[in-house]
XYZ file of C-alpha atoms in Angstrom:
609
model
C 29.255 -32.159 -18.389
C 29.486 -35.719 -17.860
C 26.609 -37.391 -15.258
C 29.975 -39.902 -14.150
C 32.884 -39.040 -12.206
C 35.587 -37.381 -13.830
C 39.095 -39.198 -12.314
C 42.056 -37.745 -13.917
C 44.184 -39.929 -15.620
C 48.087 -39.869 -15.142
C 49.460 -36.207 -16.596
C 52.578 -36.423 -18.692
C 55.020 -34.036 -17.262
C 55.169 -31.654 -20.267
C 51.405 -31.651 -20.036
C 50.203 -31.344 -17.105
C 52.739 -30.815 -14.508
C 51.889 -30.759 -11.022
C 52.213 -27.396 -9.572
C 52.319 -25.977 -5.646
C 49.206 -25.383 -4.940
C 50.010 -21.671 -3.680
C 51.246 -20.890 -6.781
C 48.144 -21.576 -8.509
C 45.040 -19.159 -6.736
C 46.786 -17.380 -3.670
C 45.320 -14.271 -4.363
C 47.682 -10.869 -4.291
C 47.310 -7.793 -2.544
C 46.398 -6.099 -5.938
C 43.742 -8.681 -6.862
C 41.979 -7.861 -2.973
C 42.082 -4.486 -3.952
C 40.513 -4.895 -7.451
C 37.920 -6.757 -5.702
C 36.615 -3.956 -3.848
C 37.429 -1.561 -6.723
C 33.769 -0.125 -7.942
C 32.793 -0.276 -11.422
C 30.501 0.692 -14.056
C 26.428 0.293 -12.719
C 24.964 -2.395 -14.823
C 22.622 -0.710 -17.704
C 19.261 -2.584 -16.101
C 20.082 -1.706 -12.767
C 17.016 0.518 -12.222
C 14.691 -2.688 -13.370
C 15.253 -5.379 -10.241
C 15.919 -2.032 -7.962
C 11.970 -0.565 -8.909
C 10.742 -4.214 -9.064
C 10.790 -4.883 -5.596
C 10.054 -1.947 -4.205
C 6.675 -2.008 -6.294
C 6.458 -5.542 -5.269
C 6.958 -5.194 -1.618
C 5.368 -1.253 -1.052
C 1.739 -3.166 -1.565
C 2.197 -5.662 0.868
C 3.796 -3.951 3.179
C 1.560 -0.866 3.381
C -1.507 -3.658 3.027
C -0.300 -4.772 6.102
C 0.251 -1.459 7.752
C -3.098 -0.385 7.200
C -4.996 -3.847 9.191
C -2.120 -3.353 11.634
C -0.021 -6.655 11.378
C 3.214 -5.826 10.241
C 4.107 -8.840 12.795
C 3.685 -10.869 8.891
C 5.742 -8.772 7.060
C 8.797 -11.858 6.624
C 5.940 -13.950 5.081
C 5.187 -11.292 2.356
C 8.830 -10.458 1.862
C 9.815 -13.825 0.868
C 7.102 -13.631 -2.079
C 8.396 -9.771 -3.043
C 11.691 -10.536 -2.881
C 11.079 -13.123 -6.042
C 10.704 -9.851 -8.193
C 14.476 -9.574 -8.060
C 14.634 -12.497 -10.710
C 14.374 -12.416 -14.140
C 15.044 -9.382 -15.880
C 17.371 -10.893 -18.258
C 15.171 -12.756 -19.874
C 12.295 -12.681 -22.723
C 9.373 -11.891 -20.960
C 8.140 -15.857 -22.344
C 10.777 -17.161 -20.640
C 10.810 -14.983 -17.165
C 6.916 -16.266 -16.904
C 8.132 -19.420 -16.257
C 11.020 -18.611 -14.623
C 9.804 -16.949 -11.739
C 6.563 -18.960 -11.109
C 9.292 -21.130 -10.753
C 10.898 -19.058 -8.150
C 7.805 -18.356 -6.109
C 7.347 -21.941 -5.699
C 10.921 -22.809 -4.591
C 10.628 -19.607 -2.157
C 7.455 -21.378 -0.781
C 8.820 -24.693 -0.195
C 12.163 -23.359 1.416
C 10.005 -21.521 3.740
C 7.771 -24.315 4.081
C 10.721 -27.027 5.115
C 12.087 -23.913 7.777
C 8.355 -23.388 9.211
C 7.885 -26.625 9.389
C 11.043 -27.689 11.389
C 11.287 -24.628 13.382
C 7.434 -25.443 14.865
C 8.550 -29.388 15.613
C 11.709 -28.425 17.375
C 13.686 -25.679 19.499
C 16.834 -27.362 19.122
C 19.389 -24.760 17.943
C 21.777 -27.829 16.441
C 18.873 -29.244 14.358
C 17.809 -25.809 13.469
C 21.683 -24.760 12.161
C 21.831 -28.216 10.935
C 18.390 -27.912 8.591
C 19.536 -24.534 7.867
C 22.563 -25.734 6.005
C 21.381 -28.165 4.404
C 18.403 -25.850 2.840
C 21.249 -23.557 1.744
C 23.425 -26.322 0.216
C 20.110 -27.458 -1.734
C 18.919 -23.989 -3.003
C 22.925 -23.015 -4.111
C 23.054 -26.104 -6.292
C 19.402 -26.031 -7.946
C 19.888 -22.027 -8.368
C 23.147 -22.679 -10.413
C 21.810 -26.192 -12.023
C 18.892 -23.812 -13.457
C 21.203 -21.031 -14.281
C 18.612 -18.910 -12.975
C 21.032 -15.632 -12.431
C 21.297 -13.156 -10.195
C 20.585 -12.844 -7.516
C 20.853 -16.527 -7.036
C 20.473 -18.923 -4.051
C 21.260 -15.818 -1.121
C 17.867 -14.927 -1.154
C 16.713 -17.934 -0.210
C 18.578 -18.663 2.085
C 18.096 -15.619 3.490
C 14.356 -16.289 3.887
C 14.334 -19.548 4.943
C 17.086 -19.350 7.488
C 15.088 -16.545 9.297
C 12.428 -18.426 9.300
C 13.931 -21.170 10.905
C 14.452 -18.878 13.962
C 10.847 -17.500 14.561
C 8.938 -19.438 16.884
C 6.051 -21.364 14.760
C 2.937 -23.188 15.348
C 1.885 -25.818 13.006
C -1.365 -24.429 12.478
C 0.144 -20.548 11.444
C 1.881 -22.020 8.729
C -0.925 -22.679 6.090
C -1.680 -18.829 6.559
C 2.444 -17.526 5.988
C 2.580 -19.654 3.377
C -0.841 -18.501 1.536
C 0.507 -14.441 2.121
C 4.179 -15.511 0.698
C 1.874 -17.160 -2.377
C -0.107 -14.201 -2.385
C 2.937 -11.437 -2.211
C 5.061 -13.949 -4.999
C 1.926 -13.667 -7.217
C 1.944 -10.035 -7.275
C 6.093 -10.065 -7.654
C 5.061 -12.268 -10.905
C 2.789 -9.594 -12.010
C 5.424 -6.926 -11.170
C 8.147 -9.040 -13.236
C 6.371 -9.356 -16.173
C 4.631 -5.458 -16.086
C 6.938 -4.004 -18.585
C 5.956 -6.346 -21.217
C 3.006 -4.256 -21.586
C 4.618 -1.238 -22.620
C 8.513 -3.057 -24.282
C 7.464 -6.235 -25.371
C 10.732 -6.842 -27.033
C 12.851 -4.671 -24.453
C 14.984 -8.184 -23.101
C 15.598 -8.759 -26.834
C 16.441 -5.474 -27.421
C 18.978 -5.386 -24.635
C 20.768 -8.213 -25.337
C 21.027 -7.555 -29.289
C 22.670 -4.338 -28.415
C 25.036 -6.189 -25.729
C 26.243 -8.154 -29.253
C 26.469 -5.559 -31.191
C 28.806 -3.262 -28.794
C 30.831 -6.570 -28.374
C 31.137 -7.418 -31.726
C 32.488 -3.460 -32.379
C 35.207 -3.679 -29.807
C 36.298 -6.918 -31.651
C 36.022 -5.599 -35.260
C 37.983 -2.400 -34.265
C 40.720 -4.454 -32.561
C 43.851 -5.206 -34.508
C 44.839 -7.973 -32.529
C 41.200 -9.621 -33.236
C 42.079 -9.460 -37.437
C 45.924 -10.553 -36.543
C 45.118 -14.502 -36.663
C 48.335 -15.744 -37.997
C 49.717 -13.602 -35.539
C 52.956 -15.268 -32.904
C 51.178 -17.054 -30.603
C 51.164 -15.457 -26.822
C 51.693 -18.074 -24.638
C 49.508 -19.359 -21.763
C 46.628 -17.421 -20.382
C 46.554 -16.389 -17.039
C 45.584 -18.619 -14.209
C 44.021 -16.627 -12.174
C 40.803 -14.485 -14.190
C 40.583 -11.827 -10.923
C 44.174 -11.425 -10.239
C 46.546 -12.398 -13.727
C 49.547 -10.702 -12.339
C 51.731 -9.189 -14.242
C 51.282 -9.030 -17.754
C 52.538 -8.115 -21.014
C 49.166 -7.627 -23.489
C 49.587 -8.601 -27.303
C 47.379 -7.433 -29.714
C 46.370 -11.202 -30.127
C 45.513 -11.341 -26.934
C 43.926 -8.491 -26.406
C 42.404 -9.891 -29.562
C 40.914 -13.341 -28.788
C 39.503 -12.027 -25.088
C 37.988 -9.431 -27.067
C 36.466 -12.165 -29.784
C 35.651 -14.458 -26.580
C 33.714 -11.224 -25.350
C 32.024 -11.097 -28.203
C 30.924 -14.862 -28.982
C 29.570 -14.795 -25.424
C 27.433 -11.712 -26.247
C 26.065 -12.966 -29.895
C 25.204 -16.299 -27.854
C 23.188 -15.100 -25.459
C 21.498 -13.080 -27.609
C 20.726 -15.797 -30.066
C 18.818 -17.757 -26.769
C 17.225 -14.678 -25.803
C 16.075 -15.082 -29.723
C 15.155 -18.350 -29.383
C 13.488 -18.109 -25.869
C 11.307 -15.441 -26.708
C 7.470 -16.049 -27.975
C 5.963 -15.927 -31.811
C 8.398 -13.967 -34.526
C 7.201 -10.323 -35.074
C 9.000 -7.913 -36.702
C 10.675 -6.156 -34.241
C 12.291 -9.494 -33.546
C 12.973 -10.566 -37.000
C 14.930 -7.091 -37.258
C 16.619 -8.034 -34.053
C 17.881 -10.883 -34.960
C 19.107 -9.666 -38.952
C 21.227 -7.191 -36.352
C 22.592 -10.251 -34.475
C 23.615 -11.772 -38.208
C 25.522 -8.252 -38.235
C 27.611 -8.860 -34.839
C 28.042 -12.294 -35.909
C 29.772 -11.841 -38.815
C 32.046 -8.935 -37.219
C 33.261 -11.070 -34.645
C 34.099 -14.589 -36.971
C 35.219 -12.356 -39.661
C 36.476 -9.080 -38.435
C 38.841 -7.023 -40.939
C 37.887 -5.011 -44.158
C 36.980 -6.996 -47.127
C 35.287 -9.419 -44.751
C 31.497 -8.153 -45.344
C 31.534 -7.339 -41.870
C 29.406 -3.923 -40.852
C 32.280 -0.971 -39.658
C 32.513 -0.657 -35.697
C 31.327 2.399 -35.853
C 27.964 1.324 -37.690
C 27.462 -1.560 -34.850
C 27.848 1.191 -32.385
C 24.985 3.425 -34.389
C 22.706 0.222 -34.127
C 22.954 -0.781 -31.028
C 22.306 2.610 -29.536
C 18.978 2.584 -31.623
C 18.120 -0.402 -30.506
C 18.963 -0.029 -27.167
C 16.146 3.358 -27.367
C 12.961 3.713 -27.339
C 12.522 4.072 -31.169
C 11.963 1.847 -33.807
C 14.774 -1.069 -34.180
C 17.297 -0.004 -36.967
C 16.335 -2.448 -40.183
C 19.992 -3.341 -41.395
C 20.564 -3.850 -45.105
C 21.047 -7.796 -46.188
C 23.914 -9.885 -44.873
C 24.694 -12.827 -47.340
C 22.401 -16.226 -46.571
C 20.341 -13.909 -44.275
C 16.770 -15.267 -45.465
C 18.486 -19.007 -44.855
C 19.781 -18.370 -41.054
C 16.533 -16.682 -39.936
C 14.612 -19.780 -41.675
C 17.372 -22.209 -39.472
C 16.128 -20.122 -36.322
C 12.708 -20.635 -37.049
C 13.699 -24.323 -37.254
C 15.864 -24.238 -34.516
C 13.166 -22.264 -32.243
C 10.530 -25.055 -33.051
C 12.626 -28.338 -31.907
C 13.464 -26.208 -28.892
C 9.778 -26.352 -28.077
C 8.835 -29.314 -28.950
C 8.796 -32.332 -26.903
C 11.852 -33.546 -27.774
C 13.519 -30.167 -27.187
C 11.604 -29.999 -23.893
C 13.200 -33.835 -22.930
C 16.690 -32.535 -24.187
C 16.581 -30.003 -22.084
C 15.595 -31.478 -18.613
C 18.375 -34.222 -19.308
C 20.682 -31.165 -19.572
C 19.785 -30.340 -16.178
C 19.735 -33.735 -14.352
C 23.219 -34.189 -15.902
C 24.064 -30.896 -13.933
C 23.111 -32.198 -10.667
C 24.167 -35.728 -11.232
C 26.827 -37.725 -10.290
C 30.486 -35.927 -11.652
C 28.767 -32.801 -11.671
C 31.439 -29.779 -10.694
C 28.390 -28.471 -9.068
C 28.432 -30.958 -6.423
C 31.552 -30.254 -4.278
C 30.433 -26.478 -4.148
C 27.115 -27.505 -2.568
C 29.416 -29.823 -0.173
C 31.218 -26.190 0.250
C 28.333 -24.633 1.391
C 26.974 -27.373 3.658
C 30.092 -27.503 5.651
C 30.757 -24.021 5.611
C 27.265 -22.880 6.885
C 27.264 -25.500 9.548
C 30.417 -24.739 10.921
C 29.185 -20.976 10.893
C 26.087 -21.477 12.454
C 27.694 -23.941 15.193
C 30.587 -21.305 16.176
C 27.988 -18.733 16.455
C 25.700 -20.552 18.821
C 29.059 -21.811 20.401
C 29.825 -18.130 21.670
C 26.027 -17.280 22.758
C 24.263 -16.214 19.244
C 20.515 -17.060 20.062
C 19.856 -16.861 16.190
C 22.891 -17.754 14.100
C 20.992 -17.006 10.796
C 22.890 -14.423 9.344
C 26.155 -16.103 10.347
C 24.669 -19.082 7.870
C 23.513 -16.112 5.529
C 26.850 -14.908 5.291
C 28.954 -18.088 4.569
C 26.272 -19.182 1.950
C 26.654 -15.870 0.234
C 30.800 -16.234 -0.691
C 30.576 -19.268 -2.694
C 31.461 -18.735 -6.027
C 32.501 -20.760 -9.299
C 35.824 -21.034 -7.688
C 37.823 -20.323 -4.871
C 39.230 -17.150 -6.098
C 36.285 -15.675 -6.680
C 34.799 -16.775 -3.238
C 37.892 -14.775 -1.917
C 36.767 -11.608 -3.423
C 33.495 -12.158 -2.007
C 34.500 -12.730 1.381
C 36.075 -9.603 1.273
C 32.979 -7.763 0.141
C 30.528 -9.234 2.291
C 32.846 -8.621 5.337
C 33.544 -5.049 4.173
C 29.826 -4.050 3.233
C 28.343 -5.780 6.392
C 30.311 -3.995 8.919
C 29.568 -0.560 7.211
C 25.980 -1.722 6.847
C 25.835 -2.290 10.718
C 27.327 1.448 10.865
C 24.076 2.565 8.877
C 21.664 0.612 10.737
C 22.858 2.202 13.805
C 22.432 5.525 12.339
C 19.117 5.293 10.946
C 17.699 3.288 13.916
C 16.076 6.224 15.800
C 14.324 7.191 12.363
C 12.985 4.063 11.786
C 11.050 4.330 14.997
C 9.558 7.420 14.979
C 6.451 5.193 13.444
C 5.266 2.205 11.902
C 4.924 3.675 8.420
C 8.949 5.573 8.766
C 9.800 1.847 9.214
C 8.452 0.562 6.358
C 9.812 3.757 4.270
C 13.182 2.651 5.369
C 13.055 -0.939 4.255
C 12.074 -0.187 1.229
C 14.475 2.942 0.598
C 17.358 0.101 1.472
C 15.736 -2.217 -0.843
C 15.929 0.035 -3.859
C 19.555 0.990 -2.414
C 20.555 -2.042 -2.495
C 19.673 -2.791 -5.737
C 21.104 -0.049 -7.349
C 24.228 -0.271 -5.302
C 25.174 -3.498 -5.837
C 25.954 -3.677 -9.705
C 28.835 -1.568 -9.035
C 30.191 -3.727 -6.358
C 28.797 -6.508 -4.243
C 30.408 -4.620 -0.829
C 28.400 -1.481 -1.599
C 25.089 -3.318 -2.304
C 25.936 -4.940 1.270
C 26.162 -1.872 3.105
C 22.460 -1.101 1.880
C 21.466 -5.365 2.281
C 22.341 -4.967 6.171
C 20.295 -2.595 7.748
C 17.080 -3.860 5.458
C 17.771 -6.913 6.941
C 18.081 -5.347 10.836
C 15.215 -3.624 10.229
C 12.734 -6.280 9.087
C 13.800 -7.675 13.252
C 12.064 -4.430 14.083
C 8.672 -5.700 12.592
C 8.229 -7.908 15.344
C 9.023 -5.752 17.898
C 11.806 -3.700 18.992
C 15.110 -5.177 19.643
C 18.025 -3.434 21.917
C 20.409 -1.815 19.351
C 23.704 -2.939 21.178
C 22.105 -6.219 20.688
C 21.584 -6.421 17.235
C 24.483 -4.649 16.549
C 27.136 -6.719 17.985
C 25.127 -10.067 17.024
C 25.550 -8.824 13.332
C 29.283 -7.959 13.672
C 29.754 -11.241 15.367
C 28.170 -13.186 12.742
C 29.893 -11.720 9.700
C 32.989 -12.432 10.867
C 32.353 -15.920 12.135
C 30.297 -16.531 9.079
C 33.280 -15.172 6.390
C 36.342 -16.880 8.482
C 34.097 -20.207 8.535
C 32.550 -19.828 5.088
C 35.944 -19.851 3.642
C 37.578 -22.279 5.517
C 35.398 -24.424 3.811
C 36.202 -23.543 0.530
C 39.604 -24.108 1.318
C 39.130 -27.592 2.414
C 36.640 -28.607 0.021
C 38.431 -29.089 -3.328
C 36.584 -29.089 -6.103
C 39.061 -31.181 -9.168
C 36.492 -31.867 -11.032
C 36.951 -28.401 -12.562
C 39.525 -29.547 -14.399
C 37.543 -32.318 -15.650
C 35.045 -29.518 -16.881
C 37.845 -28.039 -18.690
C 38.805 -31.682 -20.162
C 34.835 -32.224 -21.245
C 34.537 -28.858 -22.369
C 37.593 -29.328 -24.670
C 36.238 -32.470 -26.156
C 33.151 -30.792 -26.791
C 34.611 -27.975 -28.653
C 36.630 -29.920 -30.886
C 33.940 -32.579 -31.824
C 31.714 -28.943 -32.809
C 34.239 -28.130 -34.813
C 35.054 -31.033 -36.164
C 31.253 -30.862 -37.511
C 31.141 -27.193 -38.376
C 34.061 -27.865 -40.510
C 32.561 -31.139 -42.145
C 29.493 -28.739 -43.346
C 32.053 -26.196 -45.119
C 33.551 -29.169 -46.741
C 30.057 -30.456 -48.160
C 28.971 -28.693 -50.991
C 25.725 -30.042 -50.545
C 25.284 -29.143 -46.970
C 22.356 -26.486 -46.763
C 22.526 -23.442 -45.396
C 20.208 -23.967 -42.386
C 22.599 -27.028 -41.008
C 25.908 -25.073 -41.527
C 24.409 -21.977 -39.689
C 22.870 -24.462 -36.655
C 26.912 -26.288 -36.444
C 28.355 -22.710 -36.150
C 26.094 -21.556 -33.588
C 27.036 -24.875 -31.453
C 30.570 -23.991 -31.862
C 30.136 -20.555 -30.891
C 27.853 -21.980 -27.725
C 31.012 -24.638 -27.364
C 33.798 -22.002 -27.332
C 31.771 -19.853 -24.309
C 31.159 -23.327 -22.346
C 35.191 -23.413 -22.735
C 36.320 -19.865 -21.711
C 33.969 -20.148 -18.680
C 35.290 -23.359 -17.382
C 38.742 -22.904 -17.998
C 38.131 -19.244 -16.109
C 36.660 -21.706 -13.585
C 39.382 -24.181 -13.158
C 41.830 -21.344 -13.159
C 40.958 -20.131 -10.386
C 40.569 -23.372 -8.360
C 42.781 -24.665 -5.419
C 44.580 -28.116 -5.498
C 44.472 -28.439 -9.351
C 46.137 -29.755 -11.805
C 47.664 -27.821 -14.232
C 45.702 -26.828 -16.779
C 46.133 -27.375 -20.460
C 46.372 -23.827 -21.424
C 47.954 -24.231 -24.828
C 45.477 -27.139 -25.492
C 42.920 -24.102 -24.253
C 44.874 -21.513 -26.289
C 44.402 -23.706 -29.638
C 41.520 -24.560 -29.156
C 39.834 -21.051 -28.714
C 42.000 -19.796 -31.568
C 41.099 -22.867 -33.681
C 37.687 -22.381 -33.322
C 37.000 -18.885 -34.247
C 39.048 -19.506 -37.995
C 36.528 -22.337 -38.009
C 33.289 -19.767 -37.396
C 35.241 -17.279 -39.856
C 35.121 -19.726 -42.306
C 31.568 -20.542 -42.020
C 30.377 -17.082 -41.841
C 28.603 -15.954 -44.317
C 30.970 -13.185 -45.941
C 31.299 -11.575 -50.122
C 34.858 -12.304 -50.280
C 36.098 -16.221 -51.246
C 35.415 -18.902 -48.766
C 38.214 -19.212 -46.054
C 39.528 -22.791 -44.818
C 39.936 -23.419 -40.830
C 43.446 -25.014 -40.294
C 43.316 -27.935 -37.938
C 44.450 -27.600 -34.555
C 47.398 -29.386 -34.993
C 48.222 -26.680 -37.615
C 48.572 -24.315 -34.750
C-alpha cells in the first residue's frame, strides 16, 4: 500500500467501464440469508472461550470476597485482553498482548479522564467516537485479529458513562493493569505444556489446504479454457456455473493463504528446535502440493497430507516426513530469512510497513471516517430520543464495519439479530442473577465462555450470549429496572445498526480499488523476480526459495484486496481478467520454482494468457 493518495486515472471503456453502482454490492435475499447461515465452530474455539473465563473468574471472585464488585468494569477491561492472541507463536502473542493491555489502559484512561472533566452527553458521544474510530484503525493497521477493535470500544465507551473523579482513576487504572497482567499470564499458560501448539495448528491448516488442492482436478487443469471474471461480490456471487479451474485456483488461493501463514507463524516463533524444524519440512510438503499439484510432480498424495496433518494437529510426536528436493537449502533460507526479520533492519522494515498502513492513501482511512460518523450519528439519535447512556448504540455501529460494505451488511444483520435475542435472554435470566452476588458473577462468566464458543459459528449467535454479559455487568453497580434496560438495549441496536450503516453507505471508500491496482503491481514485479531466479543458473537456492515465498505472500495480498474491492460501493470496475491472469500467472510461476524430481517447468508470461 502506497503512503500517497491513490486518484484513479481515466479507465478505457473496455477496461474499466463504469458500472451502476447497484449492480455492483446490493446484496440479495440469498446472500442475507447465508449471512446468518451457521457454520462449522472454529477448531481453537475452546482456547479464547477458557481464556477469559480463567482470566476474569480471579478477579471477579477477588473482588467478591472484599465486597466491591462496584470495580468489576475496571478488571474486565484487563480480562477481556485474554481474548487476543491465540493465533500466534507464543513469542509473538508476548508481545502482542502486552501490547493490548496497554492500548486497553489508555482507551480507558482517555474515557475516565473525559467523563470526570465533563457531564456533557455531546462531548461524551463525541469522544466516544472518536476513541472508536482510533482503536478500529490501529486494531486493523496491527492486524492484531480477532476480536479486534469491539472490545475496546466496548470498554471505553462504558466508561465514558460512569460518573468519575479525577482522583479514582489512578486506582481503575492500576486494577485494569493488574487484571491485563494476569490475562497475559493466562494467554501465554499453554506454552508450558504445547510449546509448539500455534505452530502446530497452523502447519496442519497448510497441509489440509494443500490436500484439497492436490486432489482437485481443476487445480492440475492449468492450460485449462479460461472461466471468465470472478464474482464481484465474495458473500453473495449469484448465480454461478463452477469449472473445475475455478473451483481449481480458489482452491490453490486457499491453499497459498494457508502455507503463508504458516511460514510467519515459522518465522515468528522463538529459537529452531526440532519439533519446529519437522514443522516446517511438513510446510515444504504443502508447498510443493499446492505450486505443483498432479502425479509426477514430487508432490506428497492428498491422502498422505491428510495423515500428517492429523498427527500434527495431536498430541503426539510431529510426523518426520521423508526429504523433499532442496529441503536442507529452504530451511537454511528460513534460518536466514528468520534472522533479518529480527534484526534491526527487519525491525525498521517492519514499523515502516505499518506507518504506511495508517498514512496518507491508506484504504484504512475512509473506514475509520466510517466509523467516526457512524458512531456519532448513533450516539446523537440515541440521546436525541432520551437514552441517558448511548454507549451501546456507539458499541453497536462500531461493531458492523468491515473490509467492505458487503460484509458490513452481513454484520448488521447479525448484530441486530443476536442483540434482540440476547435482550430476550437477559430478561430471562435476570431473576437468577439476583438471587446473590456470587449467582451474578456465575452468570457473567457462563455468557463469557458462551459467547466465545458461540460466536465462531456465527457472529449473531455469539451476540445473543455478548448481550446479556454486557446487561449484567450494569447490575454490578447496582440494580437497574429491567423494563429499563431492556428497552434502552432494543432502542440502541436498532438506532445503532440503521445509523452505523448509513454511514457506510455514504462513506465511500475508492481507494479499494487502488489496493487492487497496488496489489497488482506488486504481484507482477514478485514475479517478475521469482522468474529472473529460475532463469539464473547461478542463482542459489536460498534466494529462489525467499522470491517464491514473496510471490506466494503477493498473490494472498491480491485475492484479499480484490475480495475487498469487490465488495465495495461506488467503484470502479474492477480489472478482473487483469486479476484472473494474474493469480493464474503466478501460481505456474511458484510451480516452476518449486522444488519437484521431474524437469524444470517454465512460467509463461502474462501476456501468454
Amino acid at each position: 500500500m502506497s503512503d500517497t493518495p491513490v486518484r484513479p486515472g481515466r479507465p478505457s471503456a473496455r477496461k474499466l467501464p463504469k458500472l451502476p453502482p447497484a449492480v455492483r454490492v446490493l446484496p440479495s435475499a440469498s446472500a442475507s440469508a447465508s449471512a446468518l447461515r451457521l457454520s462449522r465452530p472454529s477448531d481453537t474455539w475452546f482456547k479464547p472461550a477458557l481464556s477469559v473465563v480463567v482470566a476474569s473468574a480471579v478477579p471477579h471472585l477477588t473482588l467478591l470476597a472484599i465486597g466491591r464488585l462496584d470495580l468489576v468494569v475496571s478488571t474486565m477491561a484487563g480480562s477481556l485482553c485474554a481474548l487476543y492472541g491465540h493465533g500466534l507463536p507464543y513469542a509473538r502473542r508476548a508481545r502482542a498482548v502486552a501490547g493490548v493491555v496497554l492500548g486497553m489502559a489508555a482507551g480507558l484512561a482517555a474515557s475516565l479522564v473525559t467523563a470526570s472533566l465533563t457531564g456533557s452527553t455531546a462531548v461524551l458521544i463525541a469522544v466516544g467516537a472518536l476513541l472508536a474510530a482510533v482503536q478500529k484503525v490501529l486494531c486493523d493497521a496491527t492486524r492484531i485479529g480477532p476480536p479486534g477493535h469491539v472490545i475496546f470500544t466496548f470498554v471505553s465507551s462504558a466508561a465514558l458513562f460512569a460518573p468519575q473523579r479525577l482522583g479514582q482513576i489512578p486506582g481503575h487504572l492500576a486494577l485494569t493493569l493488574g487484571a491485563g497482567a494476569f490475562a497475559w499470564l493466562v494467554a501465554l499458560a499453554p506454552a508450558l505444556v504445547r510449546r509448539e501448539g500455534p505452530e502446530r495448528r497452523a502447519v496442519a491448516r497448510a497441509l489440509e489446504a494443500a490436500a484439497v488442492c492436490a486432489a482437485d482436478p481443476g487445480s492440475r487443469n492449468r492450460n485449462a479454457e479460461d472461466p471468465g471474471p470472478r464474482n464481484r461480490n465474495a458473500e453473495d456471487p449469484g448465480p454461478r456455473h463452477h469449472s473445475a479451474v475455478d473451483l481449481g485456483s480458489r482452491h490453490r488461493s486457499a491453499a497459498a493463504a494457508a502455507v503463508h501463514a504458516a511460514w510467519q507463524c515459522l518465522l515468528a516463533s522463538g529459537r529452531p528446535t526440532p519439533v519446529r524444524r519437522s514443522l516446517e519440512r511438513l510446510v515444504v510438503h504443502a508447498e510443493a502440493a499446492f505450486v505443483a499439484p498432479g502425479p509426477g510432480a514430487g508432490a506428497a498424495d492428498p491422502e498422505q497430507l491428510r495423515a500428517w496433518a492429523a498427527l500434527t494437529r495431536g498430541r503426539g510426536p510431529v510426523p518426520t516426513p521423508p526429504p523433499a528436493p532442496t529441503t536442507a537449502d529452504e530451511l537454511y533460507g528460513i534460518d536466514a530469512e528468520r534472522a533479518v526479520l529480527r534484526a534491526r533492519e527487519g525491525r525498521r522494515a517492519a514499523r515502516r510497513a505499518l506507518l504506511r498502513r495508517l498514512g496518507p492513501g491508506s484504504p484504512l482511512l475512509p473506514v475509520a471516517v466510517r466509523t467516526l460518523i457512524g458512531c456519532a450519528l448513533a450516539g446523537y439519535l440515541c440521546a436525541a430520543l432520551g437514552v441517558g447512556r448511548p454507549y451501546w448504540a456507539i458499541v453497536t455501529a462500531a461493531s458492523l464495519y468491515q473490509a467492505n460494505l458487503t460484509l458490513s451488511w452481513n454484520r448488521t444483520l447479525q448484530r441486530t439479530l443476536g442483540n434482540l435475542l440476547g435482550v430476550l435472554v437477559f430478561a430471562a435470566v435476570l431473576p437468577v442473577s439476583r438471587i446473590s452476588p456470587l449467582a451474578l458473577v456465575c452468570c457473567c462468566l457462563f455468557f463469557g465462555f458462551a459467547a466465545e464458543a458461540l460466536i465462531t459459528r456465527n457472529y449473531w449467535l455469539g451476540s445473543v450470549a455478548v448481550t446479556p454479559m454486557a446487561l449484567l455487568v450494569l447490575e454490578f453497580g447496582g440494580a437497574h429496572p429491567a423494563g429499563e434496560l431492556i428497552g434502552d438495549r432494543v432502542l440502541d441496536t436498532v438506532l445503532g445498526a440503521a445509523a452505523g450503516f448509513l454511514a457506510a453507505t455514504l462513506v465511500t471508500n475508492r481507494r479499494a480499488a487502488g489496493r487492487v491496482e497496488q496489489a497488482l503491481d506488486a504481484t507482477d514485479r514478485a514475479r517478475a523476480a521469482a522468474e529472473r531466479t529460475v532463469a539464473d543458473p547461478a542463482a542459489a537456492p536460498t534466494e529462489r526459495d525467499r522470491a517464491r515465498r514473496r510471490l506466494t505472500a503477493s498473490l494472498v495480498e491480491l485475492r484479499e484486496a480484490g475480495d475487498t474491492a469487490a465488495g465495495e460501493w461506488w467503484q470502479r470496475a474492477l480489472p478482473e481478467q487483469r486479476l484472473l491472469a494474474a493469480e493464474r500467472a503466478g501460481h505456474r510461476t511458484l510451480a516452476a520454482t518449486a522444488p519437484r524430481r521431474g524437469p524444470t517447468a517454465h512460467a509463461p508470461s502474462i501476456g501468454a494468457e
